[in-house]
Amino acid sequence: KNDSISLKEGIENIEKIWWLGDVRARILEMRNNRLSSRSNLLCIRLMNELQEKWDKLFTFTVIRNPWDRFISSWLYINRSYKKEHSLLELIEITEEKRKKKEYDDYIGWHISGQLENLSDNSGNFVIDKIIKFENLQIDFDELLISIGEKPVILPHRHKAKREYYAKYYNEETKKRVYQLYKDDIDFFGFKFEE
């Protein structure tokens, strides 16, 4: 839920940037084969597939404010899977699944932490550049300039029609999502903005 479709369209004509295929398909393939329930398996698997090339690549990813990301995932899960989870119900389901490290159903893709997806088995951060979803165009322009490319306007695909994320939370749900994604929030410096 970090605007990968817009990024993919924005970079398709830039030869210096290589899209690592359909990341969702790779994760589903890995999880369906039960290779691991660890959400950072994607990064580890890609590092293994690319071996010595990985260290020569300049890698980047897009991260998103966990409170905003959780609302986006909650609405997506309810709409796409015809569920009627309340926000509190999805928080409770997420707490249970994360405790058990269960990421292999319709909720799994949406509940893993971002930091754990960007680390190897030893917990080492393995990405060169972080782009914040909240600053997507500006951060992406800076990235392109840093590799000698001209900025491109990213299209905005699948824009949700919803209110600002903070309006969905009360004090309890806000604190519980913080506890779920404390590592992401603290490491990347996210704030709950009213």
Coordinates of N, CA and C in Angstrom, one line a residue:
K1 N 0.8 -1.2 0.0 CA 0.0 0.0 0.0 C 0.9 1.3 0.0
N2 N 1.9 1.2 -0.8 CA 2.8 2.4 -0.8 C 3.0 2.9 -2.2
D3 N 2.0 2.9 -3.0 CA 1.9 3.5 -4.4 C 2.9 2.8 -5.4
S4 N 3.1 1.5 -5.3 CA 4.0 0.8 -6.2 C 3.6 0.9 -7.7
I5 N 2.3 1.0 -7.9 CA 1.8 1.1 -9.3 C 2.3 2.4 -9.9
S6 N 2.1 3.5 -9.2 CA 2.5 4.8 -9.7 C 4.0 4.9 -9.9
L7 N 4.8 4.3 -9.0 CA 6.3 4.3 -9.1 C 6.7 3.4 -10.4
K8 N 6.0 2.3 -10.5 CA 6.4 1.4 -11.6 C 6.1 2.1 -13.0
E9 N 5.0 2.8 -13.1 CA 4.7 3.6 -14.3 C 5.7 4.7 -14.5
G10 N 6.1 5.4 -13.4 CA 7.0 6.5 -13.4 C 8.4 6.2 -13.9
I11 N 8.8 5.0 -13.6 CA 10.2 4.6 -13.9 C 10.4 3.7 -15.1
E12 N 9.3 3.3 -15.7 CA 9.4 2.3 -16.8 C 10.2 2.7 -18.0
N13 N 10.5 4.0 -18.2 CA 11.3 4.5 -19.3 C 12.7 4.9 -18.8
I14 N 13.1 4.7 -17.6 CA 14.4 5.1 -17.1 C 15.2 3.8 -17.0
E15 N 16.2 3.8 -17.9 CA 17.1 2.6 -18.1 C 17.9 2.2 -16.8
K16 N 18.3 3.3 -16.1 CA 19.1 3.0 -14.9 C 18.4 2.4 -13.7
I17 N 17.0 2.4 -13.8 CA 16.3 1.9 -12.7 C 15.7 0.5 -13.1
W18 N 15.9 -0.5 -12.3 CA 15.4 -1.8 -12.6 C 14.3 -2.2 -11.7
W19 N 13.2 -2.5 -12.1 CA 12.1 -2.9 -11.3 C 12.2 -4.4 -11.0
L20 N 12.2 -4.8 -9.8 CA 12.4 -6.2 -9.4 C 11.1 -7.0 -9.6
G21 N 10.5 -6.8 -10.7 CA 9.3 -7.7 -11.0 C 8.1 -7.4 -10.1
D22 N 7.2 -8.2 -10.2 CA 6.0 -8.0 -9.3 C 6.3 -8.5 -7.9
V23 N 6.6 -7.6 -7.0 CA 7.0 -8.0 -5.7 C 5.9 -8.7 -5.0
R24 N 4.6 -8.3 -5.2 CA 3.5 -9.1 -4.5 C 3.5 -10.5 -5.0
A25 N 3.7 -10.7 -6.3 CA 3.6 -12.1 -6.8 C 4.8 -12.9 -6.2
R26 N 6.0 -12.3 -6.0 CA 7.1 -13.1 -5.4 C 6.8 -13.4 -3.9
I27 N 6.2 -12.5 -3.2 CA 5.9 -12.7 -1.8 C 4.8 -13.8 -1.7
L28 N 3.8 -13.7 -2.5 CA 2.7 -14.8 -2.5 C 3.3 -16.1 -2.9
E29 N 4.2 -16.2 -3.9 CA 4.8 -17.4 -4.3 C 5.6 -18.0 -3.1
M30 N 6.4 -17.2 -2.4 CA 7.2 -17.6 -1.3 C 6.4 -18.1 -0.2
R31 N 5.3 -17.4 0.1 CA 4.5 -17.7 1.2 C 3.6 -19.0 0.9
N32 N 3.2 -19.1 -0.3 CA 2.4 -20.2 -0.7 C 3.3 -21.5 -0.7
N33 N 4.5 -21.4 -1.0 CA 5.4 -22.5 -0.9 C 5.9 -22.8 0.5
R34 N 5.4 -21.9 1.4 CA 5.7 -22.1 2.9 C 7.2 -22.1 3.1
L35 N 8.0 -21.3 2.4 CA 9.4 -21.2 2.6 C 9.7 -20.6 4.0
S36 N 8.9 -19.7 4.4 CA 9.1 -19.1 5.7 C 7.9 -18.2 6.0
S37 N 7.6 -18.0 7.3 CA 6.6 -17.0 7.6 C 7.2 -15.7 8.0
R38 N 8.5 -15.6 7.9 CA 9.1 -14.3 8.2 C 8.9 -13.3 7.0
S39 N 8.4 -12.1 7.4 CA 8.1 -11.2 6.3 C 9.3 -10.6 5.6
N40 N 10.5 -10.7 6.3 CA 11.7 -10.2 5.6 C 12.3 -11.1 4.6
L41 N 11.6 -12.2 4.4 CA 12.1 -13.2 3.4 C 12.2 -12.7 2.0
L42 N 11.4 -11.7 1.6 CA 11.5 -11.1 0.3 C 12.9 -10.5 0.1
C43 N 13.3 -9.7 1.0 CA 14.6 -9.1 0.9 C 15.7 -10.1 0.9
I44 N 15.6 -11.1 1.8 CA 16.7 -12.1 1.8 C 16.7 -12.9 0.6
R45 N 15.5 -13.3 0.0 CA 15.5 -14.1 -1.2 C 16.0 -13.3 -2.4
L46 N 15.7 -12.0 -2.5 CA 16.2 -11.2 -3.6 C 17.7 -11.0 -3.4
M47 N 18.2 -10.9 -2.2 CA 19.6 -10.8 -2.0 C 20.3 -12.1 -2.5
N48 N 19.7 -13.2 -2.1 CA 20.3 -14.5 -2.5 C 20.3 -14.7 -4.0
E49 N 19.1 -14.3 -4.7 CA 19.0 -14.5 -6.1 C 20.0 -13.6 -6.8
L50 N 20.2 -12.4 -6.4 CA 21.1 -11.5 -7.0 C 22.6 -11.6 -6.6
Q51 N 22.8 -12.3 -5.5 CA 24.1 -12.6 -4.9 C 25.1 -11.4 -5.0
E52 N 26.2 -11.5 -5.7 CA 27.2 -10.4 -5.6 C 26.7 -9.1 -6.3
K53 N 25.6 -9.2 -7.2 CA 25.1 -8.0 -7.8 C 24.4 -7.1 -6.8
W54 N 23.8 -7.7 -5.7 CA 23.1 -6.9 -4.7 C 23.9 -5.8 -4.2
D55 N 25.2 -6.1 -3.8 CA 26.0 -5.1 -3.2 C 26.4 -3.9 -4.2
K56 N 26.3 -4.2 -5.5 CA 26.6 -3.2 -6.5 C 25.3 -2.4 -6.8
L57 N 24.2 -2.8 -6.5 CA 22.9 -2.1 -6.8 C 22.7 -1.0 -5.8
F58 N 22.1 0.1 -6.3 CA 21.6 1.1 -5.4 C 20.1 0.8 -5.2
T59 N 19.8 0.5 -4.0 CA 18.4 0.0 -3.7 C 17.6 1.1 -3.0
F60 N 16.3 1.2 -3.3 CA 15.4 2.1 -2.6 C 14.1 1.5 -2.4
T61 N 13.3 2.0 -1.5 CA 12.0 1.5 -1.2 C 11.1 2.7 -0.7
V62 N 9.9 2.5 -0.8 CA 8.9 3.5 -0.2 C 8.3 3.0 1.0
I63 N 8.4 3.8 2.1 CA 7.7 3.5 3.3 C 6.6 4.4 3.6
R64 N 5.7 4.1 4.5 CA 4.5 4.9 4.7 C 4.2 5.0 6.2
N65 N 3.7 6.1 6.7 CA 3.3 6.3 8.0 C 2.4 5.1 8.5
P66 N 2.8 4.4 9.5 CA 2.1 3.1 9.9 C 0.6 3.4 10.2
W67 N 0.3 4.5 10.8 CA -1.1 4.8 11.1 C -1.9 5.0 9.8
D68 N -1.4 5.7 8.8 CA -2.0 5.9 7.6 C -2.0 4.5 6.8
R69 N -1.0 3.8 6.8 CA -0.9 2.5 6.1 C -1.9 1.5 6.7
F70 N -2.1 1.5 8.0 CA -3.0 0.6 8.6 C -4.5 0.9 8.1
I71 N -4.8 2.2 8.1 CA -6.2 2.6 7.6 C -6.3 2.2 6.2
S72 N -5.3 2.4 5.3 CA -5.4 2.0 3.9 C -5.6 0.5 3.8
S73 N -4.8 -0.2 4.6 CA -5.0 -1.7 4.6 C -6.3 -2.2 5.1
W74 N -6.8 -1.6 6.1 CA -8.1 -1.9 6.7 C -9.2 -1.7 5.7
L75 N -9.2 -0.6 5.0 CA -10.2 -0.3 4.0 C -10.1 -1.2 2.8
Y76 N -8.8 -1.5 2.4 CA -8.6 -2.4 1.3 C -9.1 -3.8 1.6
I77 N -8.7 -4.3 2.8 CA -9.1 -5.7 3.2 C -10.6 -5.8 3.2
N78 N -11.3 -4.8 3.8 CA -12.8 -4.9 3.9 C -13.4 -4.8 2.5
R79 N -12.9 -4.0 1.6 CA -13.4 -3.8 0.2 C -13.1 -5.0 -0.6
S80 N -11.8 -5.4 -0.7 CA -11.4 -6.4 -1.6 C -11.8 -7.9 -1.2
Y81 N -11.8 -8.1 0.1 CA -12.1 -9.5 0.5 C -13.5 -9.6 1.1
K82 N -14.3 -8.5 0.9 CA -15.7 -8.5 1.3 C -15.8 -8.8 2.8
K83 N -15.0 -8.1 3.6 CA -15.0 -8.3 5.0 C -15.7 -7.1 5.7
E84 N -16.1 -7.2 6.9 CA -16.7 -6.1 7.6 C -16.0 -5.9 9.0
H85 N -14.7 -6.0 9.0 CA -13.9 -5.8 10.2 C -14.0 -4.4 10.7
S86 N -14.3 -4.2 11.9 CA -14.1 -2.8 12.5 C -12.6 -2.5 12.6
L87 N -12.3 -1.3 12.8 CA -10.8 -1.0 12.9 C -10.3 -1.7 14.1
L88 N -11.0 -1.7 15.2 CA -10.5 -2.4 16.4 C -10.4 -3.9 16.2
E89 N -11.3 -4.5 15.5 CA -11.2 -5.9 15.1 C -9.9 -6.3 14.3
L90 N -9.7 -5.4 13.3 CA -8.5 -5.7 12.5 C -7.2 -5.5 13.4
I91 N -7.2 -4.5 14.3 CA -6.1 -4.4 15.2 C -5.9 -5.6 16.0
E92 N -7.0 -6.2 16.6 CA -6.9 -7.4 17.4 C -6.4 -8.6 16.6
I93 N -6.9 -8.7 15.3 CA -6.5 -9.8 14.5 C -5.0 -9.7 14.2
T94 N -4.6 -8.4 13.9 CA -3.2 -8.1 13.6 C -2.3 -8.4 14.8
E95 N -2.7 -8.1 16.0 CA -1.9 -8.3 17.2 C -1.7 -9.8 17.3
E96 N -2.7 -10.6 17.1 CA -2.6 -12.1 17.3 C -1.7 -12.7 16.2
K97 N -1.9 -12.3 15.0 CA -1.1 -12.8 13.8 C 0.3 -12.4 14.0
R98 N 0.6 -11.2 14.4 CA 2.0 -10.8 14.5 C 2.7 -11.5 15.6
K99 N 1.9 -11.8 16.7 CA 2.5 -12.5 17.9 C 2.9 -13.9 17.4
K100 N 2.0 -14.5 16.6 CA 2.3 -15.9 16.1 C 3.2 -15.9 14.8
K101 N 3.5 -14.7 14.3 CA 4.2 -14.6 13.0 C 3.5 -15.3 11.9
E102 N 2.2 -15.1 11.8 CA 1.4 -15.7 10.7 C 1.1 -14.6 9.7
Y103 N 1.7 -14.8 8.5 CA 1.6 -13.8 7.5 C 1.0 -14.4 6.2
D104 N 0.4 -15.6 6.2 CA 0.1 -16.3 5.0 C -1.4 -16.3 4.6
D105 N -2.2 -15.3 5.0 CA -3.5 -15.3 4.5 C -3.8 -13.9 3.9
Y106 N -5.1 -13.6 3.7 CA -5.4 -12.3 3.1 C -5.0 -11.1 3.9
I107 N -4.8 -11.2 5.2 CA -4.3 -10.1 6.0 C -2.8 -10.0 6.0
G108 N -2.1 -11.1 5.8 CA -0.7 -11.2 6.0 C 0.2 -10.1 5.4
W109 N -0.1 -9.9 4.1 CA 0.7 -8.9 3.3 C 0.6 -7.5 3.9
H110 N -0.6 -7.2 4.5 CA -0.8 -5.9 5.0 C -0.4 -5.6 6.4
I111 N -0.1 -6.6 7.2 CA 0.2 -6.4 8.6 C 1.7 -6.4 9.0
S112 N 2.5 -6.9 8.1 CA 3.9 -6.9 8.5 C 4.5 -5.5 8.7
G113 N 5.5 -5.4 9.5 CA 6.2 -4.1 9.7 C 7.1 -3.8 8.5
Q114 N 7.3 -2.6 8.3 CA 8.1 -2.2 7.1 C 9.6 -2.4 7.4
L115 N 10.1 -2.1 8.6 CA 11.5 -2.3 8.9 C 11.9 -3.8 8.8
E116 N 11.0 -4.7 9.2 CA 11.4 -6.1 9.1 C 11.5 -6.6 7.7
N117 N 10.8 -5.9 6.7 CA 10.9 -6.2 5.3 C 12.2 -5.7 4.7
L118 N 12.9 -4.8 5.4 CA 14.0 -4.2 4.8 C 15.3 -4.6 5.5
S119 N 15.2 -5.7 6.2 CA 16.4 -6.2 7.0 C 16.7 -7.6 6.6
D120 N 18.0 -8.0 6.8 CA 18.4 -9.4 6.6 C 18.1 -10.2 7.9
N121 N 18.5 -11.5 7.8 CA 18.3 -12.4 9.0 C 19.0 -11.9 10.3
S122 N 20.0 -11.1 10.1 CA 20.7 -10.6 11.3 C 20.2 -9.2 11.8
G123 N 19.1 -8.7 11.1 CA 18.5 -7.5 11.5 C 19.2 -6.3 10.9
N124 N 20.2 -6.5 9.9 CA 20.9 -5.4 9.3 C 20.0 -4.8 8.2
F125 N 19.9 -3.4 8.2 CA 19.2 -2.7 7.2 C 19.9 -2.8 5.9
V126 N 19.2 -3.2 4.8 CA 19.9 -3.5 3.6 C 19.4 -2.7 2.4
I127 N 18.8 -1.5 2.6 CA 18.3 -0.7 1.6 C 19.1 0.6 1.6
D128 N 19.5 1.2 0.5 CA 20.3 2.4 0.4 C 19.5 3.7 0.6
K129 N 18.3 3.7 0.1 CA 17.6 5.0 0.1 C 16.1 4.7 0.5
I130 N 15.6 5.5 1.4 CA 14.2 5.4 1.8 C 13.5 6.6 1.3
I131 N 12.4 6.3 0.7 CA 11.5 7.4 0.2 C 10.2 7.3 1.0
K132 N 9.8 8.4 1.6 CA 8.6 8.4 2.4 C 7.4 8.7 1.5
F133 N 6.4 7.8 1.6 CA 5.2 8.0 0.8 C 4.6 9.4 0.9
E134 N 4.7 9.9 2.1 CA 4.1 11.3 2.3 C 4.9 12.4 1.5
N135 N 6.1 12.1 1.1 CA 6.9 13.0 0.3 C 7.3 12.4 -1.0
L136 N 6.5 11.5 -1.5 CA 6.8 10.6 -2.7 C 7.4 11.4 -3.8
Q137 N 6.8 12.4 -4.3 CA 7.3 13.1 -5.5 C 8.6 13.8 -5.3
I138 N 8.7 14.5 -4.2 CA 9.9 15.2 -3.8 C 11.1 14.3 -3.6
D139 N 10.9 13.2 -2.8 CA 11.9 12.3 -2.5 C 12.4 11.5 -3.8
F140 N 11.4 11.2 -4.7 CA 11.7 10.5 -5.9 C 12.5 11.4 -6.9
D141 N 12.1 12.7 -6.9 CA 12.8 13.6 -7.8 C 14.3 13.7 -7.3
E142 N 14.5 13.7 -6.0 CA 15.9 13.8 -5.4 C 16.7 12.5 -5.8
L143 N 16.0 11.4 -5.7 CA 16.6 10.1 -6.1 C 17.1 10.2 -7.5
L144 N 16.2 10.6 -8.4 CA 16.5 10.6 -9.9 C 17.7 11.5 -10.1
I145 N 17.6 12.7 -9.5 CA 18.7 13.7 -9.7 C 20.0 13.1 -9.3
S146 N 20.0 12.4 -8.1 CA 21.2 11.8 -7.6 C 21.9 10.7 -8.5
I147 N 21.1 10.1 -9.4 CA 21.6 9.1 -10.3 C 21.7 9.7 -11.7
G148 N 21.6 11.0 -11.8 CA 21.8 11.7 -13.1 C 20.6 11.7 -14.1
E149 N 19.5 11.5 -13.5 CA 18.2 11.5 -14.4 C 17.4 12.7 -14.1
K150 N 16.6 13.0 -15.0 CA 15.6 14.2 -14.9 C 14.4 13.7 -14.1
P151 N 13.9 14.5 -13.2 CA 12.7 14.1 -12.5 C 11.5 13.8 -13.5
V152 N 10.6 12.9 -13.1 CA 9.4 12.6 -13.8 C 8.2 12.8 -12.9
I153 N 7.1 13.2 -13.5 CA 5.9 13.3 -12.7 C 5.3 11.9 -12.5
L154 N 5.1 11.5 -11.3 CA 4.5 10.2 -11.0 C 3.0 10.3 -11.1
P155 N 2.4 9.4 -11.8 CA 1.0 9.4 -11.9 C 0.4 9.0 -10.5
H156 N -0.8 9.4 -10.2 CA -1.4 9.0 -9.0 C -2.6 8.0 -9.3
R157 N -2.3 6.7 -9.1 CA -3.2 5.7 -9.5 C -3.9 5.2 -8.2
H158 N -5.1 4.7 -8.4 CA -5.9 4.1 -7.3 C -6.0 5.0 -6.1
K159 N -6.3 6.2 -6.3 CA -6.4 7.2 -5.2 C -7.7 6.8 -4.4
A160 N -7.5 6.6 -3.1 CA -8.7 6.2 -2.3 C -9.5 7.4 -2.0
K161 N -10.8 7.2 -1.9 CA -11.7 8.3 -1.5 C -12.0 8.0 0.0
R162 N -11.2 8.7 0.8 CA -11.4 8.5 2.2 C -10.9 9.7 3.0
E163 N -11.3 9.8 4.2 CA -10.9 10.9 5.0 C -9.4 10.8 5.5
Y164 N -8.9 11.8 6.0 CA -7.5 11.8 6.5 C -7.4 10.7 7.6
Y165 N -6.3 10.0 7.6 CA -6.2 8.8 8.5 C -6.5 9.1 10.0
A166 N -6.1 10.2 10.5 CA -6.3 10.5 11.9 C -7.7 10.5 12.4
K167 N -8.6 10.8 11.4 CA -10.1 10.9 11.8 C -10.7 9.5 12.1
Y168 N -10.0 8.4 11.7 CA -10.5 7.1 12.0 C -10.1 6.6 13.4
Y169 N -9.2 7.2 14.0 CA -8.6 6.7 15.3 C -9.2 7.4 16.5
N170 N -9.3 6.6 17.6 CA -9.5 7.2 18.9 C -8.2 6.9 19.7
E171 N -8.1 7.3 21.0 CA -6.9 7.2 21.7 C -6.4 5.7 21.8
E172 N -7.4 4.8 22.1 CA -7.1 3.4 22.2 C -6.5 2.8 20.9
T173 N -7.2 3.0 19.8 CA -6.7 2.4 18.5 C -5.4 3.1 18.1
K174 N -5.2 4.3 18.4 CA -4.0 5.0 18.0 C -2.8 4.4 18.8
K175 N -3.0 4.1 20.1 CA -1.9 3.5 20.9 C -1.6 2.1 20.5
R176 N -2.7 1.4 20.2 CA -2.5 0.0 19.8 C -1.7 -0.2 18.5
V177 N -2.0 0.7 17.5 CA -1.3 0.7 16.3 C 0.2 1.1 16.5
Y178 N 0.4 2.0 17.4 CA 1.7 2.4 17.8 C 2.5 1.2 18.3
Q179 N 1.9 0.4 19.2 CA 2.5 -0.8 19.8 C 2.8 -1.8 18.7
L180 N 1.9 -2.0 17.7 CA 2.1 -2.9 16.7 C 3.3 -2.5 15.8
Y181 N 3.5 -1.2 15.5 CA 4.5 -0.7 14.6 C 5.5 0.2 15.2
K182 N 5.8 0.0 16.5 CA 6.7 0.8 17.3 C 8.1 0.8 16.6
D183 N 8.6 -0.3 16.1 CA 9.9 -0.3 15.5 C 9.9 0.6 14.3
D184 N 8.9 0.5 13.4 CA 8.8 1.4 12.2 C 8.7 2.9 12.6
I185 N 7.8 3.1 13.6 CA 7.5 4.5 14.0 C 8.8 5.2 14.6
D186 N 9.4 4.4 15.5 CA 10.6 5.0 16.1 C 11.8 5.1 15.2
F187 N 12.1 4.0 14.4 CA 13.2 4.0 13.5 C 13.1 5.0 12.4
F188 N 12.0 5.2 11.8 CA 11.8 6.1 10.7 C 11.3 7.5 11.1
G189 N 11.0 7.7 12.4 CA 10.6 9.0 12.9 C 9.2 9.4 12.5
F190 N 8.3 8.5 12.4 CA 6.9 8.8 12.1 C 6.2 9.5 13.3
K191 N 5.3 10.3 13.0 CA 4.4 11.0 14.1 C 3.0 10.8 13.7
F192 N 2.1 10.7 14.7 CA 0.7 10.8 14.4 C 0.3 12.2 14.3
E193 N -0.1 12.6 13.1 CA -0.4 14.0 12.9 C -1.9 14.2 12.7
E194 N -2.5 15.0 13.6 CA -3.9 15.3 13.6 C -4.3 16.0 12.4

